[in-house]
XYZ file of C-alpha atoms in Angstrom:
601
model
C 0.037 -0.018 0.050
C 1.520 3.237 -1.082
C 2.222 6.125 1.360
C -0.425 8.763 1.178
C 1.731 11.264 3.294
C 2.529 13.987 0.803
C 3.141 17.606 1.312
C 1.197 20.252 -0.484
C 1.660 21.826 -3.875
C 2.761 25.445 -4.448
C -0.635 27.106 -4.022
C -2.449 24.854 -1.584
C -1.512 26.549 1.671
C -2.744 29.775 0.339
C -6.270 28.756 0.802
C -8.671 26.669 3.038
C -8.554 23.131 1.349
C -12.335 22.691 1.996
C -13.460 26.056 0.695
C -10.561 27.559 -1.353
C -12.907 29.418 -3.651
C -14.105 31.683 -0.746
C -12.222 34.797 -0.263
C -10.660 34.949 3.115
C -11.360 38.033 5.335
C -9.971 39.200 8.687
C -8.641 42.332 10.217
C -5.200 41.595 8.842
C -6.288 41.118 5.344
C -8.456 44.144 5.575
C -5.280 46.168 6.626
C -3.477 44.738 3.690
C -6.152 45.591 1.246
C -6.431 49.198 2.577
C -2.509 49.445 2.039
C -2.926 48.230 -1.536
C -5.838 50.698 -2.205
C -3.693 53.647 -0.817
C -0.652 52.497 -2.724
C 1.422 51.959 0.458
C 4.339 49.710 -0.195
C 3.572 50.097 -4.013
C 0.836 47.522 -3.807
C 3.429 44.847 -2.776
C 2.750 42.195 -0.190
C 5.873 40.436 1.312
C 5.499 38.333 4.488
C 7.808 36.054 6.450
C 8.029 33.364 9.089
C 11.029 33.965 11.195
C 11.400 31.213 13.850
C 14.407 31.079 16.319
C 16.024 27.652 15.773
C 16.053 26.804 19.589
C 13.346 24.019 19.314
C 10.991 22.317 17.165
C 7.844 23.986 15.692
C 4.521 23.264 17.156
C 0.955 23.751 15.988
C 0.887 27.378 17.206
C 3.607 28.062 14.596
C 1.523 26.229 12.056
C -1.075 28.894 12.528
C 1.536 31.712 11.827
C 2.903 29.755 8.840
C -0.594 29.232 7.474
C -1.389 32.911 7.958
C 1.784 34.505 6.647
C 2.114 32.192 3.487
C -1.552 32.178 2.942
C -1.618 35.953 2.762
C 1.427 36.025 0.334
C -0.240 33.383 -1.864
C -3.688 35.201 -1.808
C -2.270 38.680 -2.720
C 0.189 37.465 -5.328
C 3.157 38.349 -3.040
C 6.293 36.832 -1.533
C 7.041 34.642 1.551
C 10.417 34.347 3.195
C 11.590 31.557 5.555
C 14.123 33.365 7.857
C 16.059 31.735 10.586
C 16.221 34.323 13.507
C 19.622 32.807 14.660
C 20.765 35.612 16.965
C 21.106 33.532 20.078
C 23.948 30.983 19.661
C 23.713 29.568 23.118
C 20.395 28.127 22.565
C 20.444 27.172 18.803
C 21.346 23.930 17.162
C 21.620 22.696 13.679
C 19.098 19.851 14.482
C 16.485 22.495 15.033
C 17.414 24.352 11.719
C 16.905 21.193 9.845
C 13.632 20.315 11.547
C 12.142 23.716 10.998
C 12.925 23.501 7.343
C 11.521 20.202 6.897
C 8.330 21.035 8.877
C 7.560 24.287 6.941
C 8.061 22.356 3.659
C 5.821 19.496 4.844
C 3.087 21.808 5.813
C 2.892 23.120 2.318
C 4.553 26.611 2.518
C 6.748 27.638 -0.478
C 9.174 30.401 0.350
C 11.044 32.445 -2.192
C 14.066 30.689 -3.691
C 12.770 27.218 -2.374
C 13.885 24.258 -4.538
C 12.851 20.602 -4.197
C 16.425 19.313 -4.751
C 17.967 21.476 -2.089
C 16.200 21.777 1.335
C 18.076 24.764 2.292
C 17.750 26.603 -0.904
C 16.189 30.130 -0.291
C 16.279 29.917 3.519
C 17.472 33.312 4.924
C 19.576 33.717 7.871
C 19.503 36.730 10.366
C 23.203 36.012 10.894
C 23.834 36.993 7.335
C 22.843 40.627 8.378
C 25.179 40.800 11.503
C 27.570 43.286 9.728
C 24.929 45.474 8.453
C 23.092 45.522 11.936
C 26.553 46.354 13.382
C 27.186 49.157 11.121
C 23.703 50.618 11.876
C 24.444 50.285 15.622
C 27.602 52.445 15.010
C 25.545 54.970 13.133
C 23.274 55.182 16.029
C 26.130 55.684 18.366
C 27.410 58.527 16.106
C 24.030 60.135 16.198
C 24.016 60.131 20.046
C 21.158 57.667 20.130
C 23.051 54.671 21.606
C 25.684 54.011 24.380
C 27.700 51.478 25.927
C 26.638 50.541 29.432
C 28.610 48.760 32.141
C 25.648 47.794 34.282
C 25.074 44.206 34.868
C 21.774 42.532 33.706
C 20.490 42.633 37.304
C 21.299 46.290 37.644
C 19.714 47.109 34.294
C 16.428 45.525 35.495
C 16.778 47.335 38.827
C 17.285 50.830 37.076
C 14.288 50.249 34.546
C 11.669 50.959 37.082
C 8.338 49.558 37.280
C 4.908 50.100 35.475
C 4.076 52.815 38.355
C 7.658 54.047 38.804
C 9.886 55.800 36.248
C 13.327 54.274 35.600
C 16.752 55.799 36.383
C 19.327 56.723 33.788
C 22.451 54.625 33.684
C 25.430 56.252 35.067
C 27.113 55.452 31.594
C 24.551 57.192 29.556
C 26.312 60.286 28.861
C 29.458 58.738 27.588
C 31.000 60.554 24.633
C 30.448 59.442 21.138
C 34.188 58.632 20.761
C 34.301 56.623 24.068
C 31.234 54.598 22.982
C 32.686 53.926 19.486
C 35.867 52.789 21.110
C 34.181 50.533 23.767
C 31.826 49.192 21.120
C 34.633 48.135 18.675
C 36.427 46.581 21.592
C 33.319 44.597 22.533
C 33.385 43.298 19.075
C 36.910 42.392 19.192
C 36.235 40.168 22.221
C 38.274 42.299 24.841
C 35.492 42.015 27.584
C 33.951 38.989 29.300
C 30.261 37.890 28.856
C 27.836 40.164 30.678
C 30.223 43.013 31.451
C 28.960 45.508 28.888
C 25.992 45.890 26.616
C 25.092 48.526 23.889
C 21.832 50.239 24.761
C 19.643 52.523 22.836
C 19.166 56.133 24.368
C 15.362 56.580 24.389
C 13.317 57.490 27.516
C 13.628 56.288 30.951
C 10.455 57.787 31.948
C 8.288 56.182 29.191
C 5.209 54.340 30.151
C 6.198 51.564 27.825
C 8.959 49.773 29.582
C 10.431 48.455 26.277
C 11.377 52.135 25.532
C 13.463 52.594 28.598
C 16.933 52.389 27.150
C 16.600 48.852 25.722
C 19.567 46.616 25.228
C 20.737 46.340 21.677
C 23.797 44.192 21.843
C 25.183 41.736 24.432
C 28.541 39.934 24.828
C 28.356 36.179 24.314
C 31.498 34.220 23.573
C 29.878 31.194 22.044
C 30.340 29.494 18.701
C 27.503 30.216 16.147
C 26.079 27.383 14.225
C 26.186 29.624 10.963
C 29.041 32.183 11.592
C 31.343 30.159 13.904
C 33.484 32.467 16.004
C 33.443 35.490 13.816
C 31.236 37.309 16.294
C 31.250 37.680 20.101
C 28.566 40.238 20.278
C 25.032 39.370 19.329
C 21.895 41.543 18.571
C 18.997 41.470 20.896
C 15.659 40.406 19.212
C 14.025 43.939 19.349
C 17.092 45.441 17.691
C 17.313 42.808 14.922
C 13.597 42.114 14.185
C 12.725 45.190 12.363
C 16.097 45.553 10.674
C 15.737 41.953 9.396
C 12.403 42.821 8.015
C 13.587 46.189 6.393
C 16.607 44.461 4.612
C 14.337 41.829 3.041
C 11.656 44.345 2.039
C 8.992 42.830 4.122
C 5.756 44.851 3.939
C 3.738 43.246 6.723
C 5.374 41.922 9.695
C 2.936 39.688 11.271
C 3.494 38.856 14.865
C 1.595 37.438 17.891
C 0.148 39.721 20.593
C 2.945 39.557 22.993
C 4.911 41.761 20.615
C 2.213 44.529 20.614
C 4.074 46.592 23.245
C 7.221 45.997 21.354
C 5.843 47.773 18.141
C 6.810 51.309 19.171
C 10.425 50.024 19.738
C 10.304 48.386 16.290
C 9.440 51.600 14.790
C 11.823 53.603 16.847
C 14.805 51.804 15.743
C 14.066 52.091 12.033
C 13.138 55.841 12.571
C 16.407 56.365 14.431
C 18.290 54.930 11.650
C 16.321 57.205 9.122
C 16.939 60.155 11.124
C 19.030 62.425 8.980
C 18.660 60.239 5.867
C 16.523 61.265 2.772
C 14.400 59.476 0.239
C 16.932 60.245 -2.536
C 20.158 59.519 -0.509
C 21.390 63.030 -0.621
C 21.510 63.487 3.083
C 24.532 62.993 5.319
C 23.497 59.566 6.333
C 22.411 58.189 2.867
C 19.085 56.946 1.708
C 16.233 55.947 4.050
C 15.824 52.300 4.813
C 12.445 50.491 4.227
C 9.890 50.749 7.095
C 7.517 47.757 7.158
C 4.306 47.634 9.325
C 4.164 45.351 12.244
C 0.650 43.722 12.915
C -0.137 41.636 15.896
C -2.724 38.717 16.066
C -3.769 36.285 18.873
C -1.701 33.316 19.075
C -3.202 29.801 19.217
C -4.006 28.319 22.716
C -5.124 24.683 22.535
C -6.717 22.730 25.396
C -4.673 19.815 27.012
C -1.560 21.357 25.438
C 1.324 23.496 26.315
C 2.847 25.692 23.658
C 5.982 27.016 25.435
C 9.150 25.810 23.887
C 10.826 25.904 27.433
C 8.210 23.496 28.693
C 8.339 21.272 25.549
C 12.103 21.084 26.032
C 11.451 20.209 29.699
C 9.254 17.338 28.655
C 11.930 15.955 26.237
C 14.961 16.447 28.426
C 13.138 14.938 31.427
C 12.070 11.806 29.510
C 8.473 12.428 29.840
C 8.071 11.883 26.111
C 10.132 10.125 23.496
C 11.616 13.083 21.910
C 10.406 16.264 19.948
C 8.553 14.090 17.535
C 6.680 11.967 20.109
C 3.227 11.619 18.641
C 1.658 13.093 21.936
C 3.609 16.347 21.418
C 1.945 19.404 19.777
C 5.021 19.755 17.580
C 4.543 19.695 13.712
C 6.887 16.708 13.688
C 4.974 14.959 16.326
C 1.546 15.455 14.692
C 3.233 14.440 11.289
C 4.438 11.127 13.026
C 1.070 10.542 14.563
C -0.383 10.695 11.090
C -2.058 13.977 11.086
C -2.280 15.188 7.458
C -0.978 18.714 6.620
C -4.299 19.381 4.976
C -6.084 18.847 8.274
C -3.838 21.312 10.001
C -4.268 23.856 7.245
C -8.010 23.514 7.433
C -8.006 23.729 11.234
C -5.905 27.014 10.973
C -8.515 28.446 8.471
C -11.358 27.621 10.561
C -10.069 29.208 13.870
C -9.090 32.440 11.669
C -7.143 35.288 13.271
C -8.231 37.531 16.208
C -7.025 40.446 18.147
C -8.016 38.912 21.605
C -6.479 35.750 23.122
C -8.753 32.797 23.582
C -8.698 28.923 23.764
C -9.506 26.406 21.084
C -10.846 23.123 21.884
C -8.597 20.347 20.814
C -11.752 18.531 19.608
C -11.929 21.015 16.747
C -8.462 19.845 15.556
C -9.476 16.395 15.849
C -12.732 16.935 13.881
C -10.559 18.372 10.930
C -8.303 15.296 11.134
C -11.223 13.004 10.926
C -12.992 14.792 8.232
C -9.825 14.741 5.919
C -8.883 11.191 6.725
C -12.546 10.014 6.305
C -12.222 11.322 2.667
C -8.734 9.905 1.881
C -7.715 7.069 4.249
C -7.907 3.496 2.877
C -9.915 1.058 5.072
C -8.420 -1.998 6.528
C -9.578 -4.453 9.190
C -7.469 -4.894 12.503
C -8.460 -6.570 15.851
C -7.215 -5.147 18.837
C -8.348 -7.530 21.318
C -8.596 -11.011 19.577
C -11.106 -13.470 20.332
C -10.944 -16.624 18.052
C -13.915 -17.936 16.172
C -14.017 -21.354 14.495
C -16.776 -21.598 11.847
C -17.515 -25.211 12.170
C -19.268 -25.786 8.767
C -16.690 -23.887 6.789
C -14.594 -26.494 4.784
C -11.179 -27.441 6.422
C -8.185 -25.857 4.676
C -10.268 -23.630 2.358
C -9.386 -20.199 1.779
C -11.263 -17.609 -0.463
C -10.680 -14.009 -1.213
C -13.368 -11.369 -0.524
C -13.731 -8.091 -2.272
C -13.322 -5.266 0.146
C -13.958 -1.597 -0.658
C -10.863 0.535 0.091
C -12.734 3.651 0.756
C -16.459 4.031 0.467
C -16.039 7.804 0.447
C -13.881 7.539 -2.725
C -14.988 5.105 -5.411
C -11.671 5.784 -7.352
C -9.809 4.013 -4.360
C -10.984 0.651 -5.730
C -11.000 -2.674 -3.919
C -8.699 -5.108 -2.331
C -8.798 -8.862 -1.758
C -9.205 -10.015 1.855
C -8.509 -13.642 2.792
C -11.385 -15.731 4.610
C -10.836 -18.974 6.185
C -12.444 -21.370 8.731
C -10.825 -19.752 11.759
C -10.979 -15.989 12.118
C -10.371 -13.428 14.988
C -13.086 -10.820 16.116
C -12.863 -8.131 18.674
C -13.421 -9.380 22.231
C -15.957 -6.646 22.790
C -17.915 -7.720 19.835
C -19.162 -10.696 21.797
C -21.469 -10.889 24.950
C -22.576 -14.129 26.553
C -25.317 -12.203 28.289
C -26.081 -9.369 25.992
C -27.652 -6.159 27.114
C -30.701 -4.639 25.504
C -30.129 -3.458 21.928
C -26.790 -5.270 21.820
C -26.650 -6.122 17.906
C -23.222 -7.893 17.928
C -22.562 -11.528 18.595
C -23.923 -13.500 21.411
C -25.165 -17.184 21.825
C -27.756 -18.000 19.229
C -27.528 -14.427 17.494
C -26.591 -13.852 14.060
C -24.035 -11.101 12.870
C -22.627 -9.887 9.676
C -19.006 -10.197 8.932
C -17.641 -7.008 7.117
C -17.434 -7.944 3.347
C -18.063 -11.613 4.334
C -20.854 -13.750 5.520
C -23.529 -14.009 8.115
C -22.526 -16.142 11.029
C -24.523 -17.380 13.945
C -22.940 -18.266 17.377
C -23.496 -21.981 18.351
C -20.956 -22.669 21.047
C -18.757 -20.953 23.721
C -15.488 -22.362 25.105
C -14.205 -20.964 28.503
C -11.123 -21.287 30.476
C -12.040 -23.726 33.385
C -9.945 -21.816 35.911
C -11.039 -18.273 35.032
C -14.407 -18.834 33.324
C -13.227 -16.454 30.572
C -14.455 -16.862 27.095
C -11.518 -18.231 25.042
C -13.042 -19.232 21.877
C -16.405 -19.306 19.938
C -18.009 -21.718 17.611
C -20.208 -20.390 14.727
C -21.968 -21.545 11.541
C -21.976 -19.531 8.350
C -24.642 -19.368 5.713
C -22.774 -19.823 2.207
C -25.588 -18.000 0.505
C -24.723 -14.650 2.254
C -21.409 -13.917 0.730
C -21.007 -10.104 0.694
C -23.145 -9.842 3.782
C -26.705 -10.016 2.497
C -29.291 -12.784 2.928
C -31.123 -13.901 -0.204
C -34.216 -14.561 1.883
C -34.221 -10.901 2.941
C -33.778 -11.556 6.743
C -32.616 -8.435 8.578
C -29.295 -8.538 10.404
C -28.434 -5.309 12.328
C -24.945 -5.972 13.500
C -21.780 -5.880 11.420
C -18.407 -6.477 12.882
C -14.835 -6.596 11.543
C -12.511 -9.610 11.690
C -9.188 -10.976 10.326
C -8.391 -14.427 9.038
C -6.337 -16.465 11.669
C -3.952 -18.030 9.248
C -3.295 -14.817 7.475
C -3.345 -12.157 10.019
C -0.184 -10.062 10.639
C 0.823 -9.532 14.202
C 1.503 -5.698 14.741
C 2.049 -3.183 17.501
C -0.624 -0.442 18.109
C 0.295 2.686 20.034
C -2.890 4.290 21.358
C -2.333 7.952 22.243
C -4.558 10.193 24.388
C -4.128 13.758 25.579
C -0.740 14.328 27.107
C -2.328 16.187 29.951
C -5.334 15.366 32.195
C -6.153 19.106 32.689
C -7.640 21.293 29.859
C -5.284 24.131 30.969
C -1.881 22.496 32.122
C -0.551 26.032 32.418
C -2.911 26.797 35.085
C -0.674 25.749 37.935
C -1.432 26.376 41.704
C 1.191 27.907 43.912
C 3.970 25.577 44.453
C 2.874 23.252 41.621
C 4.252 22.279 38.411
C 2.646 21.770 34.871
C 4.046 18.323 34.761
C 1.865 17.441 37.730
C -1.059 17.122 35.192
C 0.783 14.795 32.797
C -1.583 11.849 31.830
C -0.287 8.466 32.896
C -2.356 6.888 30.272
C -1.444 9.132 27.412
C 0.200 6.022 25.701
C -0.859 2.392 25.823
C 0.881 -0.084 23.666
C -1.093 -3.184 22.601
C -0.577 -6.072 20.385
C -3.126 -6.380 17.433
C -3.790 -8.420 14.256
C -4.130 -6.797 10.938
C -5.181 -7.961 7.551
C -2.074 -8.937 5.385
C -2.398 -5.877 3.048
C -0.635 -3.829 5.695
C 2.444 -6.086 5.573
C 5.418 -3.830 4.234
C 3.327 -0.711 4.279
C 5.589 2.317 4.176
C 6.111 4.667 7.127
C 3.597 7.476 7.178
C 0.849 5.503 5.282
C -2.409 6.463 6.809
C -5.497 4.086 7.163
C -8.828 3.660 9.016
C -9.017 0.543 10.964
C -12.626 -0.086 10.553
C -14.714 0.563 13.585
C -11.624 1.302 15.535
C -9.982 4.542 14.536
C -7.410 6.168 12.270
C -3.847 4.896 12.332
C -0.576 5.752 10.656
C 2.415 3.368 10.051
C 5.316 4.438 12.355
C 8.968 4.354 11.294
C 9.726 1.844 13.873
C 7.917 -0.728 11.741
C 10.001 -3.589 10.304
C 9.073 -5.675 7.228
C 7.601 -8.450 9.288
C 6.169 -6.401 12.128
C 4.346 -3.239 11.498
C 3.913 -0.568 14.220
C 0.832 1.763 14.029
C 0.295 5.112 15.806
C -3.454 5.931 16.475
C -3.910 9.278 14.908
C -7.466 9.894 16.329
C -10.346 7.735 17.270
C -13.658 7.483 15.135
C -15.714 9.242 17.857
C -16.324 12.889 16.882
C -17.347 14.781 20.005
C -16.922 18.064 18.107
C -19.554 17.166 15.567
C -21.992 16.598 18.575
C -20.938 19.978 20.003
C -21.676 21.729 16.749
C -24.979 19.946 16.416
C -26.054 20.993 19.895
C -25.029 24.564 19.315
C -26.899 24.662 16.101
C -29.965 23.407 17.882
C -29.731 26.329 20.389
């Protein structure tokens, strides 16, 4: 069975996969449309996704990717993938590679991207280090930046509070010449880590704490994954952010709400560089640099999930999960390994939209979109999770026949497959009750049931373990005239169950995943508590199961529906003789019930 785990084509991420013909609208797109009407940015639209490579991307980042790339595709613009690699102590090549792989898999196509070279077109903030340094020197010359000897703790102390103004650093009034000399010596590596910083000279009385002489550069003697040991001073995010956007010609710098209070600083740095510059470059400082528009939106908060990279890293390093791509993790690589299709993530992001106010999204909505997509696309197979043996007494000994089974009733083009049937089969233990309750339509003594794609069978005997009294084997008879599941005499049989042939079943491992946390908001921690206190001890259950032989040798990433059980994906831990399956999502769709209840009022 071929793998159905593909990434998106060039334009797929620019729309909702389920309703791509509808024009998207939200407050960000309305801002862009107004900019285009007014001629701002010359009608250009250029967005970017700028992750710091200090961890793996999660579903919150997927929302940002879908938004930024979707806008660029919708408006015929450009989209950049930029590594914001300004913090060498926390960044690793592993994270860089994972980010590139995840963005590509999700379906985004960045400018300069090539299929034969994963890194082609990827932009690095570290490539701008020299230009950012030169602009910092310019701000020193303009009297807008100074070298400060306060420690990090002293800087915090001098900054003040929301109700109290800050105090100016005693080093704030150094001469331009002294600042230039010290900054150059910082670059040459003459001073130890933390001994000096370069700070902007703004306003220590500003009600916005971000404008109280923020740090622009700090000293870090660490090897950088991209520049090696060329630099020992590194730009702070607030200094680098707007300058990176400016250099790349970004028009709309779309960020999450926590950066709203940083927008005045984003604008101040660019305006400070443009001070004394002219549009035609005739001024003493040259031509003005490009000034993008920063826009903020509410980040994604999902129930039963944590989105903090720090907390996710804590889960990984503490051994609470099996790595960044553990299928219980909200990382894109974890969702991918679990079998979640990229289309489902895109549709989910399109459904939740973008807002100006923080909120929480029920994880059931994500699961709803996963089911909805897989129901249309995933081939059906039969698998028995808790096997109970059934002997069909009147079926010929040694006979095997092959029954036609529909691969996907939602997709006629998916065709059919041949499923072996023999005298001994396995059914689910839960599909038999010796003393059935009312309205139980599965198998019980004397009752008749339909085998999926097979025959009608009737239970005529039960074998039990003498010591425990547990049912260990059933005896049934079949009606040869009912191949395909229909009785020629028109008798009605309400129950249909799945099964596998005992002689042909493939033994496999199924990993049954549940929410990683028991609490909808694991970040809501009482005093003295820890978010890990809410880890779900039953978030992973590993069971032995039996699957039909069509799954033998299936490629990693192949997604299927185990009929009446759930959606599963072949894990990379599989071997040719022993498949391993990750449960992507169960068949139960509680979100659909919620929607129905809401619609009913």
